[in-house]
mmCIF file of C-alpha atoms and ligand atoms in Angstrom:
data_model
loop_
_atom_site.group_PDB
_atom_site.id
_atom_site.type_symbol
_atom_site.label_atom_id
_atom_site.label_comp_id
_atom_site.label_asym_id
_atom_site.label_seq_id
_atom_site.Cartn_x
_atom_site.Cartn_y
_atom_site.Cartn_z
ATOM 1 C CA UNK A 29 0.000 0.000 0.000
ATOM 2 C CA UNK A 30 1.597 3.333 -0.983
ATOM 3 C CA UNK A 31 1.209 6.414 1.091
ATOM 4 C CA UNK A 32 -0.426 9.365 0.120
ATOM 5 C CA UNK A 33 2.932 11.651 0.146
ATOM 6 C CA UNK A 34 4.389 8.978 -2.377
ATOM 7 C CA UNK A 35 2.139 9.849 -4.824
ATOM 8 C CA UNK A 36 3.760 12.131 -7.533
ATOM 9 C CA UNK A 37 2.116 15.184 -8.829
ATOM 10 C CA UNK A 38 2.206 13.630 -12.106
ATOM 11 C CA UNK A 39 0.237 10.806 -10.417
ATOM 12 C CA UNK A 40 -2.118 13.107 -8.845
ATOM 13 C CA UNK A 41 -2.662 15.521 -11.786
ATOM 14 C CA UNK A 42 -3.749 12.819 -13.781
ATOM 15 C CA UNK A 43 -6.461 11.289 -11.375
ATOM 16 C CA UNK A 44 -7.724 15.076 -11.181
ATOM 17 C CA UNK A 45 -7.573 15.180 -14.662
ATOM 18 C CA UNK A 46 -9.557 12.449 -15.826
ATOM 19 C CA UNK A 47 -12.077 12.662 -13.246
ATOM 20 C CA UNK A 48 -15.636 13.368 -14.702
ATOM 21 C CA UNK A 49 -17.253 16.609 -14.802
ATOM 22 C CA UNK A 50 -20.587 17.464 -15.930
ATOM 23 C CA UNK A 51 -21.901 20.317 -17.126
ATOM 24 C CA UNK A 52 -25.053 21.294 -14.517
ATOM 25 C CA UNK A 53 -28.670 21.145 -14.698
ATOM 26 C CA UNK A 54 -28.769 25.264 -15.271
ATOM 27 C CA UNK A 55 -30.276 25.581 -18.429
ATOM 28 C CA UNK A 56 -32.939 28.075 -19.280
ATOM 29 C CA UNK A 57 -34.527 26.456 -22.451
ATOM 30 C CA UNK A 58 -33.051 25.920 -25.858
ATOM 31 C CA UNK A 59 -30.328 28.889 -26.086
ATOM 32 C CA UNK A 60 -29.354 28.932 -22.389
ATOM 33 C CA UNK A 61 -27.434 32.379 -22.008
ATOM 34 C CA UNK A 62 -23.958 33.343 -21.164
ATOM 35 C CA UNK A 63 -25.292 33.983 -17.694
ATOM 36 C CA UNK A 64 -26.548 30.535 -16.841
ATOM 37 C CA UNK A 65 -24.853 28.420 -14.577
ATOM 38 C CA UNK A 66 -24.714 25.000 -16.419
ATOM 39 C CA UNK A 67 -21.001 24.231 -15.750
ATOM 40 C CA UNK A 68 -21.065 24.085 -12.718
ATOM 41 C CA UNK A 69 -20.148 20.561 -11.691
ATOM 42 C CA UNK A 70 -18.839 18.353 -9.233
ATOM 43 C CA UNK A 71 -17.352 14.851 -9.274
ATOM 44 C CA UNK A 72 -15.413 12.566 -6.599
ATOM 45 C CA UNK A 73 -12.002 11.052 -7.670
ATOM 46 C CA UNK A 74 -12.146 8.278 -5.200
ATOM 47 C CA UNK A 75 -13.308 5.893 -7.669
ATOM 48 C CA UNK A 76 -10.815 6.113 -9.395
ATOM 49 C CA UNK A 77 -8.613 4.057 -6.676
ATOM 50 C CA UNK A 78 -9.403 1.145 -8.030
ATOM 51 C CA UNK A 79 -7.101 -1.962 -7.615
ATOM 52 C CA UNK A 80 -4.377 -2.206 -10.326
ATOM 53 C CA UNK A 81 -1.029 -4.396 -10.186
ATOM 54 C CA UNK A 82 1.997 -3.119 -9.171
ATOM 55 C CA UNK A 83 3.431 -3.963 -12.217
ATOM 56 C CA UNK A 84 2.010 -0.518 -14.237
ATOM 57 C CA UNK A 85 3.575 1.571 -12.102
ATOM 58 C CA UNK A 86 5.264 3.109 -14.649
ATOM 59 C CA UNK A 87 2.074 4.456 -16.031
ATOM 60 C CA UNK A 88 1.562 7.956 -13.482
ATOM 61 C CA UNK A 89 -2.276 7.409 -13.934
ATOM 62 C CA UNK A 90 -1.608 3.364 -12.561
ATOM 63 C CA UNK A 91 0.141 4.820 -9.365
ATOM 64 C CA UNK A 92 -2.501 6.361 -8.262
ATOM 65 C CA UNK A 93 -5.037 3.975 -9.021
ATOM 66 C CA UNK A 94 -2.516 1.110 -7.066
ATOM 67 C CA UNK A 95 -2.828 2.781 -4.482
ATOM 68 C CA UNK A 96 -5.379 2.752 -1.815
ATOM 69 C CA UNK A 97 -5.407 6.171 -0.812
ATOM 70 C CA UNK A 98 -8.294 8.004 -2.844
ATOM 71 C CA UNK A 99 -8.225 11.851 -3.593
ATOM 72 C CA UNK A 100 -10.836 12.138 -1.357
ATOM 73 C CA UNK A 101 -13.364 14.490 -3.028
ATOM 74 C CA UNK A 102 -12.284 17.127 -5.665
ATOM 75 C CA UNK A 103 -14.882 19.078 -6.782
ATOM 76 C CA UNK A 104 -14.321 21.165 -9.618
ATOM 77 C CA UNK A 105 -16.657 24.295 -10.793
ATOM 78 C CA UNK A 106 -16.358 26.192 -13.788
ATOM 79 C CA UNK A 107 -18.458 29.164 -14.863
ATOM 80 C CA UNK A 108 -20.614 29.774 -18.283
ATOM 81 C CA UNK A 109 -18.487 32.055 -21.263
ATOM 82 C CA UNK A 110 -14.951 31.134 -19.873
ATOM 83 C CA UNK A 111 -13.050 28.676 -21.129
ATOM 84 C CA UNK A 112 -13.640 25.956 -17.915
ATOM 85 C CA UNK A 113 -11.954 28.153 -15.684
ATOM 86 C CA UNK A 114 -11.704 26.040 -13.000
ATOM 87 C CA UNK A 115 -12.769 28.965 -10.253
ATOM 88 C CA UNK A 116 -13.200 26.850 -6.961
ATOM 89 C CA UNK A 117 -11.201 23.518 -6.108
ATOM 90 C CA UNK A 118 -11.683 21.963 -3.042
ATOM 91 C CA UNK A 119 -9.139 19.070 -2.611
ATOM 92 C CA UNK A 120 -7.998 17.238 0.734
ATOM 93 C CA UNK A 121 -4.664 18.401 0.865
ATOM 94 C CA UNK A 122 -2.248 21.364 -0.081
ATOM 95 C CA UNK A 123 -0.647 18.621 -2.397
ATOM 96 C CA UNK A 124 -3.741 17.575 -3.856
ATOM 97 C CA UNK A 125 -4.315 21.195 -4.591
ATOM 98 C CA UNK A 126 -1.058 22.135 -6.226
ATOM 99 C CA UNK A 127 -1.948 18.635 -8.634
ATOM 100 C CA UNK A 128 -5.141 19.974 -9.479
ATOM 101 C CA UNK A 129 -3.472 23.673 -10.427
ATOM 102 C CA UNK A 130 -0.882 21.986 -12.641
ATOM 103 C CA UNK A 131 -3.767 20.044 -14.584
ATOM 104 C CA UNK A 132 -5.996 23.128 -15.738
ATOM 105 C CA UNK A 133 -3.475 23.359 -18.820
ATOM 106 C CA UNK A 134 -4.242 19.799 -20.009
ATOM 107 C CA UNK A 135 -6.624 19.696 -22.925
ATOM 108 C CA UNK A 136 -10.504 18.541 -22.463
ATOM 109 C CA UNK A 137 -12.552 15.481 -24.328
ATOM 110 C CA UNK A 138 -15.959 17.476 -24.543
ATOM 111 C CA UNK A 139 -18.893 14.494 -24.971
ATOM 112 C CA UNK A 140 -21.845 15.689 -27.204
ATOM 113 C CA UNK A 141 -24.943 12.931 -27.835
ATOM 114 C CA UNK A 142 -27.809 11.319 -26.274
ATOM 115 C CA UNK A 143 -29.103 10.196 -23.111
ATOM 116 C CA UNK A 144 -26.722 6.544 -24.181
ATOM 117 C CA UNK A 145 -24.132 8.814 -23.411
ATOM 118 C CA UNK A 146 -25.273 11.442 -20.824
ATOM 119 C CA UNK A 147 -25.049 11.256 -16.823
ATOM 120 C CA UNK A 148 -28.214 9.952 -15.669
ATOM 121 C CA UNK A 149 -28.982 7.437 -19.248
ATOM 122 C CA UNK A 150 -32.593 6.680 -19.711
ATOM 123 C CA UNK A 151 -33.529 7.007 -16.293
ATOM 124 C CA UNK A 152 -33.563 4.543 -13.057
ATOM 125 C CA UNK A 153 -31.537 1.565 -13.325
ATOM 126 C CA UNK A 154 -29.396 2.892 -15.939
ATOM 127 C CA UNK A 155 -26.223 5.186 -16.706
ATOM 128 C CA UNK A 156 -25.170 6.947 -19.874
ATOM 129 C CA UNK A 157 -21.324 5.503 -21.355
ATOM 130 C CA UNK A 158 -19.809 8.819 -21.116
ATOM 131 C CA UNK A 159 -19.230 8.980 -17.392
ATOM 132 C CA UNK A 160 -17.381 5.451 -17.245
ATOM 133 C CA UNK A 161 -14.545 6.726 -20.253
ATOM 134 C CA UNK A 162 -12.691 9.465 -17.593
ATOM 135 C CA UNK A 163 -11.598 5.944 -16.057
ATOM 136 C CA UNK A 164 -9.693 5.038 -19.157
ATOM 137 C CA UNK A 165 -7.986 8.650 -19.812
ATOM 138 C CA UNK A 166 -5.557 10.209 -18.377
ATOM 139 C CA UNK A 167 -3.730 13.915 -18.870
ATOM 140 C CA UNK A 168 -7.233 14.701 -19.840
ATOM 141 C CA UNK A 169 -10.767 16.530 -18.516
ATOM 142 C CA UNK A 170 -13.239 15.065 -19.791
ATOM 143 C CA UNK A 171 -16.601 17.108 -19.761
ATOM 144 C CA UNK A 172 -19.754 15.144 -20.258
ATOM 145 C CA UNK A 173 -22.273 17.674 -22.427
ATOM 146 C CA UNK A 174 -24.712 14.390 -23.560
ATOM 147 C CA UNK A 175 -28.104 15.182 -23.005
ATOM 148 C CA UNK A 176 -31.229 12.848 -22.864
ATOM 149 C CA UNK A 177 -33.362 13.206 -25.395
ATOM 150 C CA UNK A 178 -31.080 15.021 -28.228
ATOM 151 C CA UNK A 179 -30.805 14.471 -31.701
ATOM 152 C CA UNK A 180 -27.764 15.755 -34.418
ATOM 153 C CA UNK A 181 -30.782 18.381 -35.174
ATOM 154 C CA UNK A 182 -32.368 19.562 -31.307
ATOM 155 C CA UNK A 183 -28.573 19.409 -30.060
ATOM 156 C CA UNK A 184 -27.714 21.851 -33.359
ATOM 157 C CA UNK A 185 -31.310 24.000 -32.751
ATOM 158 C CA UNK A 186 -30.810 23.866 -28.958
ATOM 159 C CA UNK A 187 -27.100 25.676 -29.944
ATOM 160 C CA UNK A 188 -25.695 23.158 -27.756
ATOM 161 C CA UNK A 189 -22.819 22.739 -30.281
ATOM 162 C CA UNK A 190 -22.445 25.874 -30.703
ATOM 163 C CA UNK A 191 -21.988 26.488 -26.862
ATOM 164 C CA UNK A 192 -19.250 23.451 -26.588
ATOM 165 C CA UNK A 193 -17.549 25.496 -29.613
ATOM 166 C CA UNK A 194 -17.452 28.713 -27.595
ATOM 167 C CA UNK A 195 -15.322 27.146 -25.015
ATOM 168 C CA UNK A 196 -12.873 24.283 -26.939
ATOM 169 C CA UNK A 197 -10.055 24.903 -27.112
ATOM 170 C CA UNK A 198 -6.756 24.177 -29.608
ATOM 171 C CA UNK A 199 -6.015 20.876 -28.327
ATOM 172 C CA UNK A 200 -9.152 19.570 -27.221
ATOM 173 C CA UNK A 201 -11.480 16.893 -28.287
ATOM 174 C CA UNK A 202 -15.152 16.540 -29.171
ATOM 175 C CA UNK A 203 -16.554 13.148 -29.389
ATOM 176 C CA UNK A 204 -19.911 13.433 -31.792
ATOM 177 C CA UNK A 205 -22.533 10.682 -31.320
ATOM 178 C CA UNK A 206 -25.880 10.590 -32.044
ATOM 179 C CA UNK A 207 -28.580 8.450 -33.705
ATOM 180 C CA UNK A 208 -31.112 6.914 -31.541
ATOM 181 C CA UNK A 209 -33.724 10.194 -31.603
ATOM 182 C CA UNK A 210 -32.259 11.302 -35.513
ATOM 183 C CA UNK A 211 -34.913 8.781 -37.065
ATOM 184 C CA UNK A 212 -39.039 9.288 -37.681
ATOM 185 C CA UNK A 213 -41.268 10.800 -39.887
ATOM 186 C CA UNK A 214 -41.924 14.364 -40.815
ATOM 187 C CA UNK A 215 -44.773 14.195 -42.655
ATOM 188 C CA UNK A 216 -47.520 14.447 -40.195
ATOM 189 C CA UNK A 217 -45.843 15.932 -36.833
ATOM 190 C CA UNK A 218 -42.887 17.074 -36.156
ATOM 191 C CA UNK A 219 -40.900 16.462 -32.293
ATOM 192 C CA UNK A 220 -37.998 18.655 -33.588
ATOM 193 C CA UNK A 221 -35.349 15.966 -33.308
ATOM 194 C CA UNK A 222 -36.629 14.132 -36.518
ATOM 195 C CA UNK A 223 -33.709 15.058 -39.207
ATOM 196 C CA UNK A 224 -34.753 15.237 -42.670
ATOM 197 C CA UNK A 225 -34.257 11.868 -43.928
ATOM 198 C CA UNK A 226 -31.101 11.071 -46.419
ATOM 199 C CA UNK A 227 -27.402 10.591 -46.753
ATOM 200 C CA UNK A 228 -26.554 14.109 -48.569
ATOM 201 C CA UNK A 229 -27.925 18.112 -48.744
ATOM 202 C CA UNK A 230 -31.480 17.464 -48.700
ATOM 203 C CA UNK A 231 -33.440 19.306 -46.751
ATOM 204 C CA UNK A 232 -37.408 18.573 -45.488
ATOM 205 C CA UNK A 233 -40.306 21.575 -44.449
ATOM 206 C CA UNK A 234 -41.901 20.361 -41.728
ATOM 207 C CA UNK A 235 -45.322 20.710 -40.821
ATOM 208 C CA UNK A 236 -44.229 24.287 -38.638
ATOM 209 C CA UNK A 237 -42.796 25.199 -41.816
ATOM 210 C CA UNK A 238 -39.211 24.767 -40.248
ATOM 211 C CA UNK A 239 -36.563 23.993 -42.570
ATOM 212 C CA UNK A 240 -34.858 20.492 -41.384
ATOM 213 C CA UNK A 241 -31.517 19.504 -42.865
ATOM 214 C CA UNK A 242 -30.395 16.015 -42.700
ATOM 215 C CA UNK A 243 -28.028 13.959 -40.232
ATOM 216 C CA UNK A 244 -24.715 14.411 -41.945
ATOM 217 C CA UNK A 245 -25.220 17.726 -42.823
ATOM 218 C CA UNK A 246 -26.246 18.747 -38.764
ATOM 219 C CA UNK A 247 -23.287 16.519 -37.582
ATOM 220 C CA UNK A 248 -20.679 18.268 -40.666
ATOM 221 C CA UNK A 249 -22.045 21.416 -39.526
ATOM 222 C CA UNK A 250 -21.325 20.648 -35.946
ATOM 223 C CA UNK A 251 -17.755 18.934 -36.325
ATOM 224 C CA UNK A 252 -16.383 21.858 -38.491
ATOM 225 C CA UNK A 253 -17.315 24.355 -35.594
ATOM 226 C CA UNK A 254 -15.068 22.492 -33.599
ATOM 227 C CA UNK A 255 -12.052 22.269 -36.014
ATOM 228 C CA UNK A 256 -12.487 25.353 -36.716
ATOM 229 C CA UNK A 257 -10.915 26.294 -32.834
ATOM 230 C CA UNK A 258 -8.273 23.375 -33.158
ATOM 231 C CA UNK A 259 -10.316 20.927 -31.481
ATOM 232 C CA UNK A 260 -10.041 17.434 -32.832
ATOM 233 C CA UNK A 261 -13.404 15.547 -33.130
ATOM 234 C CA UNK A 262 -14.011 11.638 -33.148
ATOM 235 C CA UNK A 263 -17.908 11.358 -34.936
ATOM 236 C CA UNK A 264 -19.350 7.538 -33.760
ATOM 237 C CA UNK A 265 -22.552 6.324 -35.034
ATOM 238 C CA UNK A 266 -24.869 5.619 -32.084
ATOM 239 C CA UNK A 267 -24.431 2.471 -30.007
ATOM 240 C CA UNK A 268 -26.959 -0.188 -30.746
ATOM 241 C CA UNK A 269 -30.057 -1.026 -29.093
ATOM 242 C CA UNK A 270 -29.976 -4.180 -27.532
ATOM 243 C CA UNK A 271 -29.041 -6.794 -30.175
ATOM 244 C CA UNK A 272 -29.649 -9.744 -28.727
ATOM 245 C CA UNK A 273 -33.713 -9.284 -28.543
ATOM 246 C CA UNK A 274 -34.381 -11.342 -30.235
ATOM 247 C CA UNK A 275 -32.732 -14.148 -28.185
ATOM 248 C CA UNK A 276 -30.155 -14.344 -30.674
ATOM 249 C CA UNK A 277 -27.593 -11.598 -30.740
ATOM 250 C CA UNK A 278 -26.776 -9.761 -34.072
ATOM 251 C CA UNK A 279 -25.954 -6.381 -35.225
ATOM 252 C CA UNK A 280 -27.021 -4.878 -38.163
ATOM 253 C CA UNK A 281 -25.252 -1.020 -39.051
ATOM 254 C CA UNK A 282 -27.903 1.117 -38.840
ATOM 255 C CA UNK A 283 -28.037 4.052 -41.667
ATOM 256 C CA UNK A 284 -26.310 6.399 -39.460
ATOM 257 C CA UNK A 285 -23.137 4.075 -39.079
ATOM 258 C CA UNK A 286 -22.097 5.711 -43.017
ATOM 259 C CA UNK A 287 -23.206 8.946 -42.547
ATOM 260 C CA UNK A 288 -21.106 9.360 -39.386
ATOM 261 C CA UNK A 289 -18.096 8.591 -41.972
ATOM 262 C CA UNK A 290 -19.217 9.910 -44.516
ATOM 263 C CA UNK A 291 -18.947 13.455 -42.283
ATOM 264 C CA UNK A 292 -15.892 12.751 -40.710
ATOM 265 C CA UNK A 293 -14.424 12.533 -44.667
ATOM 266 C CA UNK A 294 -16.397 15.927 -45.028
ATOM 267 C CA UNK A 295 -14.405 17.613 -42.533
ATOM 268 C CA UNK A 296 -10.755 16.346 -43.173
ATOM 269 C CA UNK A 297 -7.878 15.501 -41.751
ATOM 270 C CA UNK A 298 -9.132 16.810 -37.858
ATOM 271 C CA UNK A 299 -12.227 14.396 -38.184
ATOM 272 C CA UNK A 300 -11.760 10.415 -37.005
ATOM 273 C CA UNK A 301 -14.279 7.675 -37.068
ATOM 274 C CA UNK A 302 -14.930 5.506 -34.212
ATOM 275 C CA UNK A 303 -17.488 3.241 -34.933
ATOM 276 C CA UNK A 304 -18.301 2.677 -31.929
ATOM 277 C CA UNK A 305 -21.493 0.707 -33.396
ATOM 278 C CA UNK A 306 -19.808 -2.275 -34.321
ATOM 279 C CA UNK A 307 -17.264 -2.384 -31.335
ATOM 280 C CA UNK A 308 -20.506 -2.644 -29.324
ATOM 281 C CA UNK A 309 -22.379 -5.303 -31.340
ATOM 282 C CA UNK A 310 -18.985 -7.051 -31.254
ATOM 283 C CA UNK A 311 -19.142 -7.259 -28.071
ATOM 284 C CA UNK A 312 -22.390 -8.011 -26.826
ATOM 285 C CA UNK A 313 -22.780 -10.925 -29.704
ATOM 286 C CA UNK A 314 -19.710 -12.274 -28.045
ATOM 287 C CA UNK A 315 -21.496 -11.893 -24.573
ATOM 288 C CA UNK A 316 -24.597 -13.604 -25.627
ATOM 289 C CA UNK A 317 -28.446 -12.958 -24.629
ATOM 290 C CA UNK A 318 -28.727 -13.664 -21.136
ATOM 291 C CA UNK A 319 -26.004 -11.586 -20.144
ATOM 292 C CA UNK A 320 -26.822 -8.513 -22.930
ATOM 293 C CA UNK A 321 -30.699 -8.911 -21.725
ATOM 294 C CA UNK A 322 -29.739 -8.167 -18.118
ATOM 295 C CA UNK A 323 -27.944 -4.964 -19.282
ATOM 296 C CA UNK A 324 -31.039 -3.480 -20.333
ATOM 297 C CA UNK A 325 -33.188 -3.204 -17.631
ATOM 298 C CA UNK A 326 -36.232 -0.718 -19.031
ATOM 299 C CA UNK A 327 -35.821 -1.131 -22.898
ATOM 300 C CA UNK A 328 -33.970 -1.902 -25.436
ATOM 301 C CA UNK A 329 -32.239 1.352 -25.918
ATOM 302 C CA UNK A 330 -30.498 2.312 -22.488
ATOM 303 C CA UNK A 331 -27.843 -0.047 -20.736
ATOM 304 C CA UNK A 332 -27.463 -0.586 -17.072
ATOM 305 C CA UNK A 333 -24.199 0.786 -15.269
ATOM 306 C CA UNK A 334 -22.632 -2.558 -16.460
ATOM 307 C CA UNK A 335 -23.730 -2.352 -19.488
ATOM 308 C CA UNK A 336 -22.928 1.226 -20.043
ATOM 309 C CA UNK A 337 -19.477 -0.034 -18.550
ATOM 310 C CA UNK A 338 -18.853 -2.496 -21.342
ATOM 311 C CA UNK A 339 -20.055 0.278 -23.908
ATOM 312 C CA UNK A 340 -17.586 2.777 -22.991
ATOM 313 C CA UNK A 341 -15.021 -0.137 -22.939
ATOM 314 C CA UNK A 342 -15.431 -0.535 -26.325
ATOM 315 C CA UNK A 343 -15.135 2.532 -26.939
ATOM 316 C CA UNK A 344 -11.643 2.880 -25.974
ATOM 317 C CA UNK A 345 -10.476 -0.482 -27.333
ATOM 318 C CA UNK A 346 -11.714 1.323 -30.797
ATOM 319 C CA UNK A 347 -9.605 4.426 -30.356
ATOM 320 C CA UNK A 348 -6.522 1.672 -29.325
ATOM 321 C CA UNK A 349 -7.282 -0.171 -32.435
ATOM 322 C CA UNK A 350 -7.571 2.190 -34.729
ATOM 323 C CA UNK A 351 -4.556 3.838 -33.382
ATOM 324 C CA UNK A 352 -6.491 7.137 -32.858
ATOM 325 C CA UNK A 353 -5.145 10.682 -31.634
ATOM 326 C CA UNK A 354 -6.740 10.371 -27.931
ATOM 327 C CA UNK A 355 -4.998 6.981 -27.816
ATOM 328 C CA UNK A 356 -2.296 8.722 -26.426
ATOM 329 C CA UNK A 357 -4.245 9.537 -23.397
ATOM 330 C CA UNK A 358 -5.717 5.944 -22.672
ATOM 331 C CA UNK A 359 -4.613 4.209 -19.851
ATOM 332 C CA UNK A 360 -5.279 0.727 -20.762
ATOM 333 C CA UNK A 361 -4.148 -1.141 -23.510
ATOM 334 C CA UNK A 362 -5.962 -3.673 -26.150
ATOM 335 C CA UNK A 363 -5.168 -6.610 -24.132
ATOM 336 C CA UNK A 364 -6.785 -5.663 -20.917
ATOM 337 C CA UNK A 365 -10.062 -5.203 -23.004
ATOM 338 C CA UNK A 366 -12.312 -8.219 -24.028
ATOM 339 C CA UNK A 367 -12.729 -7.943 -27.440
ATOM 340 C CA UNK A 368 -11.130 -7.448 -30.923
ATOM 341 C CA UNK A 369 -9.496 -5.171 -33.197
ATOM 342 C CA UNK A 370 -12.461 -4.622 -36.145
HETATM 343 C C1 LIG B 428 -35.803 25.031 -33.088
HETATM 344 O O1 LIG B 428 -36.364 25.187 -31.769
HETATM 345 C C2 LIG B 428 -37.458 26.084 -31.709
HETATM 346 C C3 LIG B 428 -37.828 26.253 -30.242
HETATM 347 O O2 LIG B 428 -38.163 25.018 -29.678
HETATM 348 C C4 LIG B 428 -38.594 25.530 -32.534
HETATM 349 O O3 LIG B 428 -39.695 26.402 -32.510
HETATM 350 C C5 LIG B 428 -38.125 25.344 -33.971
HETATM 351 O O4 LIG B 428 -39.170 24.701 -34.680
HETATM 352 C C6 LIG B 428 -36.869 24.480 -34.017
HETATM 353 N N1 LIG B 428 -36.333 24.438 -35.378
HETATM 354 C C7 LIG B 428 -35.843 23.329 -35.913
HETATM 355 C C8 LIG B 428 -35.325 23.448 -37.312
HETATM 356 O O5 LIG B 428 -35.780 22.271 -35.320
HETATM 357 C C1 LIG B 429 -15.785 4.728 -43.966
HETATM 358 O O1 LIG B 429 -15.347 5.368 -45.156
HETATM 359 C C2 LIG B 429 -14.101 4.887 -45.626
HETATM 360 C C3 LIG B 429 -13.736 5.686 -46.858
HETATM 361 O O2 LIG B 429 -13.723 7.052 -46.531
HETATM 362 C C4 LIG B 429 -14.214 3.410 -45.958
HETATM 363 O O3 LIG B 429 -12.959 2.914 -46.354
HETATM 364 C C5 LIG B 429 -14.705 2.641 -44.754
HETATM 365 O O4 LIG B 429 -14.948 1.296 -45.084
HETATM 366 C C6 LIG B 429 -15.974 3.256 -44.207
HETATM 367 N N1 LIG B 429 -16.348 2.566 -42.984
HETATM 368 C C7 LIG B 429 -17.600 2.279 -42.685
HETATM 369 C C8 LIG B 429 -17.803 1.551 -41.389
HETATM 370 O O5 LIG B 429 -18.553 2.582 -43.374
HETATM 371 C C1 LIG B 430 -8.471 1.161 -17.808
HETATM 372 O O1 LIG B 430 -7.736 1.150 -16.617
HETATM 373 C C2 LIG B 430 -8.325 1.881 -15.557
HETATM 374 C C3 LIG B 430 -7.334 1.883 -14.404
HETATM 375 O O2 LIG B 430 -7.061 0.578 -14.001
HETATM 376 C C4 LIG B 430 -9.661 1.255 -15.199
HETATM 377 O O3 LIG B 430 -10.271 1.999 -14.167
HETATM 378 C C5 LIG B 430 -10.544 1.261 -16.428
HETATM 379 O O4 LIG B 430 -11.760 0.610 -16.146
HETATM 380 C C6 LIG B 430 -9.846 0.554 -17.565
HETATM 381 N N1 LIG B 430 -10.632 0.697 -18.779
HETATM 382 C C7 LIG B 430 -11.025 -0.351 -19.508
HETATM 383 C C8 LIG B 430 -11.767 -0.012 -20.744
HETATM 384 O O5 LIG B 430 -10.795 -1.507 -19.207
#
């Protein structure tokens, strides 16, 4: 068991670092203003303290996370129009403080998609993948933007792109995923997340008389705001709902899976794909139906913690795989993840 005071800074700034935060519950309808409060956050670092063999202590994040002394409770609050200004830190030790400090300079992984994704999932029982990845980063924040209920068009209307492009940064990362509220009919009624349906530039009228552009043209729109700062952004088609309904497991690529490529090729060289899709179905086919029918404990949309845990597992063994740019900040390697390479 290692002390606390044998923990490097190193060790320490990149627990802080990779520690969740969310931005808050303060939003005041669909263009919440520069004065609304919805960074503020707060997230504990002891879970990170997780047991990990001796034998990665080469790896700063694994030396904290060998040892048994958690970071007791960091909470982290950042204010609307600034750049995550991290503008109260309350740590449980002048160390711990000083780590903290030394991490605000370390670049953010900004999470924008669904409720499969966002703190909280579908509701009780389940959990949204994008607050088990922090686990698997380090020298990274990672700010979890998801919200339920969002589609590549309501997330674009609601200008909640817009308001994760107002604060990335040169160096940062967006992560783009959406798909399971993107689908439906105009014709008759209109829930504003419907896109207008097709692969290219079409656009639909709905029945408001709104013009609705389609799902590669919201998310193209969306990933070049980000490049446009220097941010990096990974586009995944949505994960899949549960594939093994059927009491046999199999995945199918839903339409979404090629126009998620076909935007990252839209935007260029700053734009990956992760298809986070497959690495999923991959998975859960390997798991089988009793165990994948336990994950989803409401539907067939939203996973269970343990689910969620497996789907943000894949998620990382993709970026390994495919040798992507946040790679570099994954603690784990392909080996330590079940599954393969696609
Ligand atoms: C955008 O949101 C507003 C307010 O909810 C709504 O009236 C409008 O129809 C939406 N437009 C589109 C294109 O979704
Ligand atoms: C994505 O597009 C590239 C070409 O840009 C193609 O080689 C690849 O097979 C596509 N992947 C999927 C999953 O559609
Ligand atoms: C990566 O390693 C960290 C630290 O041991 C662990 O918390 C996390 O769950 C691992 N991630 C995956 C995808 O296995």
């Amino acid at each position: 068991m290692k002390s606390f005071v044998s923990l490097s800074l190193a060790a320490l700034a990149a627990v802080a670092a990779a520690v969740p935060v969310e931005h808050g519950p303060g939003r005041f309808g669909p263009h919440g203003g520069p004065g609304s409060s919805r960074y503020s956050s707060s997230a504990s670092a002891s879970a990170v303290a997780a047991s990990t063999t001796a034998a990665a202590a080469t790896s700063a994040a694994a030396v904290a996370a060998s040892s048994s002394v958690a970071v007791s409770s960091v909470a982290v609050s950042s204010v609307a129009a600034s750049s995550v200004a991290v503008s109260s830190v309350a740590v449980s030790s002048a160390t711990a403080v000083a780590a903290v400090a030394s991490s605000t300079g370390t670049p953010t992984v900004y999470l924008a998609g669904d409720s499969t994704m966002a703190k909280g999932g579908g509701g009780t029982g389940t959990e949204g993948w994008g607050v088990f990845l922090p686990y698997s980063l380090t020298g990274v924040k990672v700010v979890n933007d998801a919200k339920a209920g969002t589609s590549a068009r309501s997330y674009t209307n609601e200008s909640r792109f817009q308001d994760i492009a107002d604060v990335v940064t040169a160096g940062d990362w967006v992560i783009i995923e959406f798909g399971h509220n993107d689908g439906g009919s105009l014709s008759t009624t209109d829930n504003l997340r419907t896109d207008c349906y097709g692969a290219g530039s079409e656009t639909c009228t709905s029945v408001n008389g709104d013009i609705v552009q389609t799902y590669p043209t919201y998310i193209t729109a969306a990933a070049k705001l980000m490049t446009a700062k220097g941010a990096q952004v990974i586009i995944s088609p949505p994960t899949p709902d549960n594939p093994c309904e059927t009491g046999t497991c199999s995945y199918t690529a839903p339409r979404f899976t090629a126009y998620a490529n076909s935007s990252v090729a839209a935007v260029g060289s700053m734009a990956t794909f992760i298809d986070h899709g497959q690495y999923v179905g991959n998975a859960f086919e390997a798991l089988g139906p009793t165990t994948v029918d336990a994950f989803y404990p409401n539907d067939h949309t939203h996973p269970s913690p343990t689910g969620s845990t497996i789907v943000a597992a894949q998620f990382v063994l993709a970026l390994l795989c495919s040798n992507n740019p946040l790679a570099a900040h994954v603690v784990n390697t392909t080996s330590s993840i079940t599954g393969s390479c696609v």
